[in-house]
PDB file of C-alpha atoms and ligand atoms in Angstrom:
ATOM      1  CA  UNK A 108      -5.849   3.473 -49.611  1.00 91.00           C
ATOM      2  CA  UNK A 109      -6.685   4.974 -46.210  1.00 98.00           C
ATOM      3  CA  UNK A 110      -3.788   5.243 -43.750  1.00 98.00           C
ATOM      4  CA  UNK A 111      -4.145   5.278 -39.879  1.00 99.00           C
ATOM      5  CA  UNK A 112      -1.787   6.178 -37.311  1.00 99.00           C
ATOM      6  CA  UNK A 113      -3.313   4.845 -33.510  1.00 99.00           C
ATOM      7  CA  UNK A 114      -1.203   5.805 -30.783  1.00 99.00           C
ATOM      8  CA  UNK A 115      -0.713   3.051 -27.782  1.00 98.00           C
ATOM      9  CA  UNK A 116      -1.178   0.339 -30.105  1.00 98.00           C
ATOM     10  CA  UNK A 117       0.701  -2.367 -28.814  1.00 98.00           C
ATOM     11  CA  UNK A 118      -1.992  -3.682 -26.712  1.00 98.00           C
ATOM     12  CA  UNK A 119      -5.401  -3.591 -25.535  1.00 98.00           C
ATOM     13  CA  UNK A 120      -8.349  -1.106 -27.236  1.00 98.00           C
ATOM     14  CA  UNK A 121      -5.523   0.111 -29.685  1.00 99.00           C
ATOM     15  CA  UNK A 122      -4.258  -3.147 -30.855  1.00 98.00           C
ATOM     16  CA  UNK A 123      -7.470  -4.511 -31.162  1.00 98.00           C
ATOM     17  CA  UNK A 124      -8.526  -1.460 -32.864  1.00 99.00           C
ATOM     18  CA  UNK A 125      -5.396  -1.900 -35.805  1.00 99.00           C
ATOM     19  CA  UNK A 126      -6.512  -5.331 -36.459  1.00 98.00           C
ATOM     20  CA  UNK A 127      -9.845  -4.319 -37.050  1.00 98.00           C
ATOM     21  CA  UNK A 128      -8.873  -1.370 -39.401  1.00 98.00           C
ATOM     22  CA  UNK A 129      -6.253  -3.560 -40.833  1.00 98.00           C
ATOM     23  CA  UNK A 130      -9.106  -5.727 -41.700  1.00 98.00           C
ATOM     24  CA  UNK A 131     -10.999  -3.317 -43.227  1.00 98.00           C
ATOM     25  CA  UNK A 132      -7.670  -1.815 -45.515  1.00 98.00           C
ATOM     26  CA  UNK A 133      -6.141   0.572 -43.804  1.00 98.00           C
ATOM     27  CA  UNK A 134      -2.799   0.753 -43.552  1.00 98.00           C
ATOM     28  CA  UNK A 135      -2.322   1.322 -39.788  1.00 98.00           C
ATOM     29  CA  UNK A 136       0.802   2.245 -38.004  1.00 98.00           C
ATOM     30  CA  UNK A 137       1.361   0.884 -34.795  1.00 98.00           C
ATOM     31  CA  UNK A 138       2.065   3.366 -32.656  1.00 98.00           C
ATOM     32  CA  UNK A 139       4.388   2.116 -28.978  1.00 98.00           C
ATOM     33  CA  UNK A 140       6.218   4.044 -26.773  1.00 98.00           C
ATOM     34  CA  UNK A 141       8.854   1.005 -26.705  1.00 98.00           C
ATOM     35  CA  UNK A 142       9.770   0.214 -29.917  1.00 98.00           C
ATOM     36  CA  UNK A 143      10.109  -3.449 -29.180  1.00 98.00           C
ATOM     37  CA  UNK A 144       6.960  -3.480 -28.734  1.00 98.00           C
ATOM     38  CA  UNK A 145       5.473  -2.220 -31.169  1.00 98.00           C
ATOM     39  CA  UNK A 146       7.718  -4.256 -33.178  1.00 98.00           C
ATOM     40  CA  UNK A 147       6.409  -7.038 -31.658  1.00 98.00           C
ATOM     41  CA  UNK A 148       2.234  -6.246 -32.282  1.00 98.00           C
ATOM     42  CA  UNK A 149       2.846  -4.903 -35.872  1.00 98.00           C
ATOM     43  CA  UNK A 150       4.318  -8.401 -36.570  1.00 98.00           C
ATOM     44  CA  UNK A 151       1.450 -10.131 -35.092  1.00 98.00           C
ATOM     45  CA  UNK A 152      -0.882  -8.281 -37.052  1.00 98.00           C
ATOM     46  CA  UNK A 153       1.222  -8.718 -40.371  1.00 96.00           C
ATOM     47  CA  UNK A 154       0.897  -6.951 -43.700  1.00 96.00           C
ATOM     48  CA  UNK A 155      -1.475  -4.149 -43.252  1.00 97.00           C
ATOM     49  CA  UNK A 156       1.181  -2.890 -40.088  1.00 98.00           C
ATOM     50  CA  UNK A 157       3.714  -0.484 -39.934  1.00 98.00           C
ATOM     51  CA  UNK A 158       4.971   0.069 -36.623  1.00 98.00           C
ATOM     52  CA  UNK A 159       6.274   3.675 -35.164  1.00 98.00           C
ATOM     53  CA  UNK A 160       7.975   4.749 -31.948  1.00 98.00           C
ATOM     54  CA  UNK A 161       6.122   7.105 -30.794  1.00 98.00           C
ATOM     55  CA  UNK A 162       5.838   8.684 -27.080  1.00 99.00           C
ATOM     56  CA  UNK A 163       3.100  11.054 -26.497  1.00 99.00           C
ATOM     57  CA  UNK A 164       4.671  12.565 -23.767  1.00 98.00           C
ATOM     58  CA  UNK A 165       7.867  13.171 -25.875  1.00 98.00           C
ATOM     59  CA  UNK A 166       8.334  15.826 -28.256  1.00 98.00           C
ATOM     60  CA  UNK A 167      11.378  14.445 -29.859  1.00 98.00           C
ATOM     61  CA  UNK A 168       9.583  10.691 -30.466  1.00 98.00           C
ATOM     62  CA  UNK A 169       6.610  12.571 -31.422  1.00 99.00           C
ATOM     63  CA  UNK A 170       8.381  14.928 -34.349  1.00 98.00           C
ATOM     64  CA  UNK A 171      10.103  11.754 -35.595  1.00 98.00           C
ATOM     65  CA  UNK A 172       6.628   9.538 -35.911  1.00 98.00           C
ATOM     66  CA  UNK A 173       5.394  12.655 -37.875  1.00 98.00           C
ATOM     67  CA  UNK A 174       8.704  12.846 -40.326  1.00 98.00           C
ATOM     68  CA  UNK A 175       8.877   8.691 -40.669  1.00 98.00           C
ATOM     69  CA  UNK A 176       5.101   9.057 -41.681  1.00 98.00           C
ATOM     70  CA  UNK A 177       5.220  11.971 -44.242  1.00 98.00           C
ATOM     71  CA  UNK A 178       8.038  10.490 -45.863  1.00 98.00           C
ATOM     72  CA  UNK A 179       5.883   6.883 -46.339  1.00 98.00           C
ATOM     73  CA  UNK A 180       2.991   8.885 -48.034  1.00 97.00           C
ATOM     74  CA  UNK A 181       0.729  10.718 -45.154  1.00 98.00           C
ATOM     75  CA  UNK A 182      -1.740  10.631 -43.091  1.00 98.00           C
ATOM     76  CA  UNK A 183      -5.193  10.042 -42.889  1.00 98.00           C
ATOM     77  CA  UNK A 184      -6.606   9.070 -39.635  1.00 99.00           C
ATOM     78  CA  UNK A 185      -5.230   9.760 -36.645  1.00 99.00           C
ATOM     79  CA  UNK A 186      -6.349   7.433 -33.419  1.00 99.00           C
ATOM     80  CA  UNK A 187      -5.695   9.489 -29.953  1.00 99.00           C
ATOM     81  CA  UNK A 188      -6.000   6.026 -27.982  1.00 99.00           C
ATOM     82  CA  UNK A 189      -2.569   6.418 -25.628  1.00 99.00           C
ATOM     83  CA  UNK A 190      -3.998   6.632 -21.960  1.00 98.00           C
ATOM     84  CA  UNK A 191      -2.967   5.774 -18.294  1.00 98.00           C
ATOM     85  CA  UNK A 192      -4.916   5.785 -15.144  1.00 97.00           C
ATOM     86  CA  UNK A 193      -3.316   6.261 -11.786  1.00 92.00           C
ATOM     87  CA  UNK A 194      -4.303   3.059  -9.608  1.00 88.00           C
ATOM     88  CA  UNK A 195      -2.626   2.179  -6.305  1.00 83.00           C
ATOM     89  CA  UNK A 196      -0.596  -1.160  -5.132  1.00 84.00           C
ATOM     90  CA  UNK A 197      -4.059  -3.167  -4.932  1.00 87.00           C
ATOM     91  CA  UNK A 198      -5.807  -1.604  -8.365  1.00 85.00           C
ATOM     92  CA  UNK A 199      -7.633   0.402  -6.357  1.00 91.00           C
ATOM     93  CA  UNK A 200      -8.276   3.816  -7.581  1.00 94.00           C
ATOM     94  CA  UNK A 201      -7.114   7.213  -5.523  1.00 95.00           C
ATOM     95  CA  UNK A 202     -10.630   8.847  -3.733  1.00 95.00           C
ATOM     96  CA  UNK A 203     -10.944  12.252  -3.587  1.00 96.00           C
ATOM     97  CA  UNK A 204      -8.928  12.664  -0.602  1.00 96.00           C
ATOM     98  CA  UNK A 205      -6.195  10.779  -1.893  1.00 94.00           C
ATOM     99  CA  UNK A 206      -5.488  12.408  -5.500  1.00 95.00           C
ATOM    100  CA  UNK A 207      -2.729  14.892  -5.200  1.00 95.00           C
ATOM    101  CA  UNK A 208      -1.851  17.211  -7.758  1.00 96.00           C
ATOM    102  CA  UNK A 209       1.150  14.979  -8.962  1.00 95.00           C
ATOM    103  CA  UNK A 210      -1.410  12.031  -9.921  1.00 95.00           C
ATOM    104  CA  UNK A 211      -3.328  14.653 -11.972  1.00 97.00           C
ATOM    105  CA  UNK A 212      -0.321  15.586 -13.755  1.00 98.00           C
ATOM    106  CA  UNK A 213       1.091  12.727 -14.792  1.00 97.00           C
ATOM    107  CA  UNK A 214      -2.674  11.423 -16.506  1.00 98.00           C
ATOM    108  CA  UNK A 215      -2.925  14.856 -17.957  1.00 98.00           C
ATOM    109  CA  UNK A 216       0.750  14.371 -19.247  1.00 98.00           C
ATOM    110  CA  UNK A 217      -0.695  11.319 -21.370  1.00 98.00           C
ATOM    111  CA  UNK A 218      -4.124  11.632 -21.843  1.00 98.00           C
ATOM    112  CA  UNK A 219      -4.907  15.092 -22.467  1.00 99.00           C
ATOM    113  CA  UNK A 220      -1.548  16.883 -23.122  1.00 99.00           C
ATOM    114  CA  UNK A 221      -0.329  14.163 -25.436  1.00 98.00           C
ATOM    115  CA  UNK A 222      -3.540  14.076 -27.130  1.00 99.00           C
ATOM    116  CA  UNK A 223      -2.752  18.106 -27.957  1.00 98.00           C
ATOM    117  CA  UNK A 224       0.888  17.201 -28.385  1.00 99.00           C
ATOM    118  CA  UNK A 225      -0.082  14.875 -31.032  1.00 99.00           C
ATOM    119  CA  UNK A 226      -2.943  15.956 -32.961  1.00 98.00           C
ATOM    120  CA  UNK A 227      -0.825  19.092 -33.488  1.00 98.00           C
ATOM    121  CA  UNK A 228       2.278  17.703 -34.528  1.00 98.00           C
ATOM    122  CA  UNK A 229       0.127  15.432 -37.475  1.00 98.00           C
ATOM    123  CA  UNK A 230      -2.125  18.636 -38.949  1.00 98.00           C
ATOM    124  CA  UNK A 231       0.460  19.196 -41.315  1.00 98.00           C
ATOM    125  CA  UNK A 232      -0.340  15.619 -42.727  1.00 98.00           C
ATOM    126  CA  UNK A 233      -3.981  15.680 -42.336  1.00 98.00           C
ATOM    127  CA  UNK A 234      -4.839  18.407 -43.745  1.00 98.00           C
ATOM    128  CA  UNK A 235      -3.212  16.979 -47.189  1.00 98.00           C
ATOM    129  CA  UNK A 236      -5.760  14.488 -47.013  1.00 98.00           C
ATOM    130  CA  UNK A 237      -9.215  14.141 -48.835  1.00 97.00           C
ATOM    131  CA  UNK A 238     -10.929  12.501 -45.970  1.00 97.00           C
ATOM    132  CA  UNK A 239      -8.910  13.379 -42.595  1.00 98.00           C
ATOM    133  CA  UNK A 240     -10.090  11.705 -39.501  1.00 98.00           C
ATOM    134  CA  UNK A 241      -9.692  12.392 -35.741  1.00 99.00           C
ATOM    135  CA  UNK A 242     -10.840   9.920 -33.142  1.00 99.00           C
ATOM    136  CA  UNK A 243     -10.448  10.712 -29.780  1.00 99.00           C
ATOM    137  CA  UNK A 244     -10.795   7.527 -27.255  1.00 99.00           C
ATOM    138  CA  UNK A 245     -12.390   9.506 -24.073  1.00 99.00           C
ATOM    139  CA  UNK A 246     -14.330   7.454 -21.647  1.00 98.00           C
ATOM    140  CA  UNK A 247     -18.187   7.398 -20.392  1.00 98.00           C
ATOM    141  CA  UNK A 248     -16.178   8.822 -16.781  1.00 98.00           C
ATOM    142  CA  UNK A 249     -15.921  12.196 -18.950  1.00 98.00           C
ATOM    143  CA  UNK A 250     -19.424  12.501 -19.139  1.00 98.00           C
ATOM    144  CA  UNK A 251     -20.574  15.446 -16.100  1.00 98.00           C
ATOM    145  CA  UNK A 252     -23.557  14.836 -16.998  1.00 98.00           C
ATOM    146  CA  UNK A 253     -24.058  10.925 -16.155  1.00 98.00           C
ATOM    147  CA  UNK A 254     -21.405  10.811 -13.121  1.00 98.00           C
ATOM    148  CA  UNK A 255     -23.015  13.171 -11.154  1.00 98.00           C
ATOM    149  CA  UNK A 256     -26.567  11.500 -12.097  1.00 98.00           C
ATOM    150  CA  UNK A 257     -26.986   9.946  -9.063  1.00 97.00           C
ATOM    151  CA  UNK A 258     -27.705   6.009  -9.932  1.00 97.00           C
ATOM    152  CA  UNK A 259     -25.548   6.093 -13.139  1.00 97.00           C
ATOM    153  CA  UNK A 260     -23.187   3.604 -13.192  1.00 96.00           C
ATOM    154  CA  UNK A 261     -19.992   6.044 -13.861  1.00 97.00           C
ATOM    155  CA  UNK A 262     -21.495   7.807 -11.109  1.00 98.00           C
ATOM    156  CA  UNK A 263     -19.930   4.990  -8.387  1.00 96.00           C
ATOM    157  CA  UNK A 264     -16.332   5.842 -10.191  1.00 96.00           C
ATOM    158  CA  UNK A 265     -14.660   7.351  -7.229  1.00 96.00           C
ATOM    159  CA  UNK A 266     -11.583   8.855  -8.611  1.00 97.00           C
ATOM    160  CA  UNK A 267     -10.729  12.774  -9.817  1.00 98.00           C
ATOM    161  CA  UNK A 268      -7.527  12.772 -12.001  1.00 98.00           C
ATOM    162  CA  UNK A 269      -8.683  10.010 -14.770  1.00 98.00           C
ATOM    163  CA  UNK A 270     -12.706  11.364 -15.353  1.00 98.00           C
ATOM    164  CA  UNK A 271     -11.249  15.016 -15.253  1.00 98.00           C
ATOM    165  CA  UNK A 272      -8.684  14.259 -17.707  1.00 98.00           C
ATOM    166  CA  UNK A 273     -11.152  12.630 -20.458  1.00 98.00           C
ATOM    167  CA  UNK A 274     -13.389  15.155 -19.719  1.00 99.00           C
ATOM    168  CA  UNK A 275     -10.334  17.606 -20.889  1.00 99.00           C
ATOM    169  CA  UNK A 276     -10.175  15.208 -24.109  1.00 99.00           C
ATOM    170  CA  UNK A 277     -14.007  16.027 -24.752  1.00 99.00           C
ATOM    171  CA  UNK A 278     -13.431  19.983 -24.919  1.00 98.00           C
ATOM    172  CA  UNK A 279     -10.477  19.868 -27.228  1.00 98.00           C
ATOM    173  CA  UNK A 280     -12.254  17.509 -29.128  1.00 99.00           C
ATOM    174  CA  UNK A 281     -15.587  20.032 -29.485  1.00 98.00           C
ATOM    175  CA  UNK A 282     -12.706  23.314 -30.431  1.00 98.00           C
ATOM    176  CA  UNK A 283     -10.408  21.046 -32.692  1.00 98.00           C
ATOM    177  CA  UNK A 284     -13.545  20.416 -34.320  1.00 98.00           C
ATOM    178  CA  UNK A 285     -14.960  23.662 -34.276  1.00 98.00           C
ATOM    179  CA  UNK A 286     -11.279  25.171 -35.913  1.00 98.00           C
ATOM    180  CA  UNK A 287     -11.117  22.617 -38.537  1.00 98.00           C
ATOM    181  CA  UNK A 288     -14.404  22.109 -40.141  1.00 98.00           C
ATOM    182  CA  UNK A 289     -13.295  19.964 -43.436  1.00 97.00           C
ATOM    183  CA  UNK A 290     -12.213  17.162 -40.278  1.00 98.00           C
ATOM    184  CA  UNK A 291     -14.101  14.915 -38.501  1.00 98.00           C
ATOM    185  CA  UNK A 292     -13.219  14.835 -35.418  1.00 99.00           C
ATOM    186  CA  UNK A 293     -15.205  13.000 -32.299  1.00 99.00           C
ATOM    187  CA  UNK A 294     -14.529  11.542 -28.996  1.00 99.00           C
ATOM    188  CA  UNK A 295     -15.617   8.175 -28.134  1.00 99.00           C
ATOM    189  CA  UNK A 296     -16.451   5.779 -25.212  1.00 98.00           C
ATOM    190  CA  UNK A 297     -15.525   2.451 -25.863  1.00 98.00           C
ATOM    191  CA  UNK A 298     -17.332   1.015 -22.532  1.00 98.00           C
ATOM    192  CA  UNK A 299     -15.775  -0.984 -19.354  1.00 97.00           C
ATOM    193  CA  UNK A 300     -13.364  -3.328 -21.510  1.00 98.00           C
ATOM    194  CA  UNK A 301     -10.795  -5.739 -19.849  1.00 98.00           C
ATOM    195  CA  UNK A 302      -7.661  -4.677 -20.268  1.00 97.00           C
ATOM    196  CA  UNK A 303      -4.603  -3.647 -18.418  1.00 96.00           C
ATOM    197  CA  UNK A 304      -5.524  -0.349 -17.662  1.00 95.00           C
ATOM    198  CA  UNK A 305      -8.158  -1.075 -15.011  1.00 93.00           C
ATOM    199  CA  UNK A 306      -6.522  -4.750 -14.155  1.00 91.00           C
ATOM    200  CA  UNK A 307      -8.484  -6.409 -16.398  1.00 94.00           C
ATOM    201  CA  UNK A 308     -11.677  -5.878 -14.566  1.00 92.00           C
ATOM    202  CA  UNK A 309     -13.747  -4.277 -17.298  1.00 95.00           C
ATOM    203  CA  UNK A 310     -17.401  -6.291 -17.752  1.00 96.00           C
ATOM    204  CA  UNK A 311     -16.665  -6.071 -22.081  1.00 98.00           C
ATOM    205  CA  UNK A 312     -13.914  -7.512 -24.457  1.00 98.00           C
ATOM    206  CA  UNK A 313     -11.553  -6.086 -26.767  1.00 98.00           C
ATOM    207  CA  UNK A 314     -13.795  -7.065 -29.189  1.00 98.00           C
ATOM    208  CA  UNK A 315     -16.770  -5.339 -27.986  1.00 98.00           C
ATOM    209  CA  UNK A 316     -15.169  -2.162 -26.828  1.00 98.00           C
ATOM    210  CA  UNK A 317     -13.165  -1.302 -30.035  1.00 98.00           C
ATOM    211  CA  UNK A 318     -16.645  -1.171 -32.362  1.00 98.00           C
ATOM    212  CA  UNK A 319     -16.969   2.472 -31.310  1.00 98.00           C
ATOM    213  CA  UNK A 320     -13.688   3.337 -32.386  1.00 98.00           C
ATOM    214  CA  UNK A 321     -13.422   1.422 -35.580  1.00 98.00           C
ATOM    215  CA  UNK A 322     -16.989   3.284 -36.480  1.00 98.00           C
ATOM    216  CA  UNK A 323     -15.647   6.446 -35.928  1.00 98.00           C
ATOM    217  CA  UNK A 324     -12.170   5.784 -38.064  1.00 98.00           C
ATOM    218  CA  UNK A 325     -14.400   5.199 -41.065  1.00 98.00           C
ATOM    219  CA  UNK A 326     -16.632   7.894 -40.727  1.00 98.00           C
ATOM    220  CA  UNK A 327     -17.031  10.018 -44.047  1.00 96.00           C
ATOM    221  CA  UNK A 328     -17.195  13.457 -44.892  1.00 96.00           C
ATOM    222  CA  UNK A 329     -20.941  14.006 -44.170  1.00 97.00           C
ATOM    223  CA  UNK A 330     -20.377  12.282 -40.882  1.00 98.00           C
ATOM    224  CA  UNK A 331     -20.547  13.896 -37.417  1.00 98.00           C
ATOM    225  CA  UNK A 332     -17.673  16.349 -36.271  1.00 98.00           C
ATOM    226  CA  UNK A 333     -17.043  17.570 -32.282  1.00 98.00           C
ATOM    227  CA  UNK A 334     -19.457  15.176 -31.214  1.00 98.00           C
ATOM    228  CA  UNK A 335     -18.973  12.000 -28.224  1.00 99.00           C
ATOM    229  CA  UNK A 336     -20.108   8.879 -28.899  1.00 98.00           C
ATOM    230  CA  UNK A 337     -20.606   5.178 -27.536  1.00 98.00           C
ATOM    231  CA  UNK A 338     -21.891   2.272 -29.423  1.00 98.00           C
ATOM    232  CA  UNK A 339     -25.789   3.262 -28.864  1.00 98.00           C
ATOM    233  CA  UNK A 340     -25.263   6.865 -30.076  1.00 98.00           C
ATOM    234  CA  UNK A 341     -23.979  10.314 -28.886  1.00 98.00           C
ATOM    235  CA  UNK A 342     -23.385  10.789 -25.252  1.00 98.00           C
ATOM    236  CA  UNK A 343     -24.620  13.988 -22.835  1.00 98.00           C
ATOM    237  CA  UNK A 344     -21.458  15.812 -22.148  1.00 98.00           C
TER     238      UNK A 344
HETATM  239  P1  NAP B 648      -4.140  -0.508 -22.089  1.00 81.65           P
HETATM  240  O1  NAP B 648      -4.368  -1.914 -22.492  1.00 81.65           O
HETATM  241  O2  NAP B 648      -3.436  -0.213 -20.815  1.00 81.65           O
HETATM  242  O3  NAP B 648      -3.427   0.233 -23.308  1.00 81.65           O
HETATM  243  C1  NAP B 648      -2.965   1.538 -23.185  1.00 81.65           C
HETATM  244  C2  NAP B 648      -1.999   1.803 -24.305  1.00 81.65           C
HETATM  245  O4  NAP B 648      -1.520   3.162 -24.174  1.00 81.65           O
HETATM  246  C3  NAP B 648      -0.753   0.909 -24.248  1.00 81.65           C
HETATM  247  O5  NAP B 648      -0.357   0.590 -25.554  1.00 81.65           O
HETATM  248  C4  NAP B 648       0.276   1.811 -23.581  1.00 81.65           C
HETATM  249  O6  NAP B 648       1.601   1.479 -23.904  1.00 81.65           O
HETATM  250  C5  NAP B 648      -0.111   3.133 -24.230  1.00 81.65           C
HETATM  251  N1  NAP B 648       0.512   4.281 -23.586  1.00 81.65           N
HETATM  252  C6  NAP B 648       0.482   4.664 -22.293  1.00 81.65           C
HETATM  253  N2  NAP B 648       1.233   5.758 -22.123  1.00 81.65           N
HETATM  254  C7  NAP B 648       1.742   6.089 -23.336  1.00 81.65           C
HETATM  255  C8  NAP B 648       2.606   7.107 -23.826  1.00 81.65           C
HETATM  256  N3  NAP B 648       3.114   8.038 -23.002  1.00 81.65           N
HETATM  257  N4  NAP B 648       2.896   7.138 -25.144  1.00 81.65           N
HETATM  258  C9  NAP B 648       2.393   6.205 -25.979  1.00 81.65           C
HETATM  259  N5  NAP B 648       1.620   5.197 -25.587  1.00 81.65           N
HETATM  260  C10 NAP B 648       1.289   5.150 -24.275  1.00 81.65           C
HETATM  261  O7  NAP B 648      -5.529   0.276 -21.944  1.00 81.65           O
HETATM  262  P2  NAP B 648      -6.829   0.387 -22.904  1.00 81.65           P
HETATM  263  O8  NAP B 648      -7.989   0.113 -22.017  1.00 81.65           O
HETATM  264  O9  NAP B 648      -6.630  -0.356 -24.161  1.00 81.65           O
HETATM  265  O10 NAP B 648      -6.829   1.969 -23.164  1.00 81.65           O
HETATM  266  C11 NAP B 648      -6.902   2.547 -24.455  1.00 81.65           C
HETATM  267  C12 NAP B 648      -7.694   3.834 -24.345  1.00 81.65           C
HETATM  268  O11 NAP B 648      -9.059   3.526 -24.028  1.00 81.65           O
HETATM  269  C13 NAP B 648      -7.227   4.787 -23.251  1.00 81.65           C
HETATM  270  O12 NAP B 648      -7.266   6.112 -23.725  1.00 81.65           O
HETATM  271  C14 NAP B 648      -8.260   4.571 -22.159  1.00 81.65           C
HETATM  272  O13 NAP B 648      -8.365   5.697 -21.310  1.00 81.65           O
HETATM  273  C15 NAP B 648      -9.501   4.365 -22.988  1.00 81.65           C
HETATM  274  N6  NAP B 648     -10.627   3.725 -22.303  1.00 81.65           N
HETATM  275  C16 NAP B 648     -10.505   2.473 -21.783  1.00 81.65           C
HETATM  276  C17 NAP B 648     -11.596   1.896 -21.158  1.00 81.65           C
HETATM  277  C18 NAP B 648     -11.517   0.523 -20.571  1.00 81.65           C
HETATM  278  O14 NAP B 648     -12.462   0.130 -19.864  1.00 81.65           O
HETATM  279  N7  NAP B 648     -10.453  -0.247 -20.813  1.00 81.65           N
HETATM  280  C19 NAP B 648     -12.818   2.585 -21.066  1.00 81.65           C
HETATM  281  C20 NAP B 648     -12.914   3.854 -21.618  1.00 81.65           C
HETATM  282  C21 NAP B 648     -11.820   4.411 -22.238  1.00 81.65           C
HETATM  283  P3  NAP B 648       2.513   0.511 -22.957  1.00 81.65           P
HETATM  284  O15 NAP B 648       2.185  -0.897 -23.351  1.00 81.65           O
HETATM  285  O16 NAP B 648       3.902   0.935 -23.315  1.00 81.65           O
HETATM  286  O17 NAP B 648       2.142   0.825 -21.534  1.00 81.65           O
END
């Protein structure tokens, strides 16, 4: 029995990402900020779901997750899915000129420093495991390599604080990988997948996107480590 914790997975890439797993036999806890909500998905997706409070951001929510989980058996796989972008009143998102240093802190707060806040926290639990698992969800926008090839489609993506922050995600990836060898650990790039986070604008579904991710979950001990991935293979950094 494999179990799965996936952080932010009330909705979108997560949620559709439990089901899947769910599907396949994990045991996946639901991890949601607001416990409601969680509530609230974990019941939708039925036996198979667990759900847990957890807040990235928040130490406190973060050490509880961890003790609630250890005491229900341990960990497995952990998800790193939780992220934010910073879009103004009309979805549009801040240029250059408009990022200030508070925008990049707040996405860092989620998306990179809760990705460190939580993959430390669960070590403990995943290193009792046979098979532990570390998915990262980073995003084609970390990639320097295809948004400043000129043409590439990430390469139109105008903003600083939400590329530079997945980017962050792909070099901890790479050393948490390098430091603990008997893991696999990889970051992944779902694609441009309606969902809240960009307004619902993305060209994929849920469905689509999550294949990536659900991939990666499973992969077994002779599978790749500190690598980034889409659904057609590894990515340039
Ligand atoms: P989404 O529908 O907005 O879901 C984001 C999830 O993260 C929600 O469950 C949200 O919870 C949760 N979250 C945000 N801040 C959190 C915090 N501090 N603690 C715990 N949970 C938190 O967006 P999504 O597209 O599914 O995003 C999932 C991941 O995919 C993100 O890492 C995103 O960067 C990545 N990604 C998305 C795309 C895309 O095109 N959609 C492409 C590449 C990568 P609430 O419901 O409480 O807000």
């Amino acid at each position: 029995m494999t179990t799965t914790l996936i952080t932010g997975a009330n909705k979108g890439l997560g949620y559709e990402t439990a089901r899947r797993l769910i599907g396949a036999g994990h045991t996946v806890y639901i991890g949601s900020r607001d416990a409601a909500r969680g509530r609230r998905a974990a019941g939708q997706l039925g036996a198979g779901a667990r759900a847990v409070q957890l807040d990235v951001t928040d130490d406190a929510s973060v050490a509880a997750a961890v003790k609630t989980i250890e005491a229900e058996g341990g960990l497995d796989v952990l998800i790193n899915n939780a992220g934010i972008e910073v879009r103004g009143p009309n979805n549009e998102v801040p240029t250059a000129a408009n990022t200030t240093a508070g925008m990049m802190r707040e996405v860092f707060e989620t998306n990179v420093f809760g990705t460190v806040r939580v993959t430390r926290a669960f070590l403990p639990l995943l290193q009792r495991s046979a098979t532990p698992v570390v998915v990262n969800v980073s995003s084609g926008l970390a990639s320097l390599t295809h948004v400043s090839e000129p043409g590439h489609p990430t390469a139109a993506y105008p903003g600083v604080a939400y590329p530079a922050s997945k980017t962050a995600v792909n070099m901890i990836t790479v050393q948490y990988a390098k430091a603990f060898p008997d893991m696999r650990i990889n970051a992944v790039e779902p694609g441009f997948t309606k969902t809240d986070l960009n307004g619902n604008t993305g060209t994929q579904t849920v469905e689509e996107g999550v294949g990536i991710i659900v991939r990666m979950a499973q992969v077994g001990p002779d599978g790749p480590t500190g690598g980034y991935f889409d659904a057609a293979g590894p990515l340039p950094w």
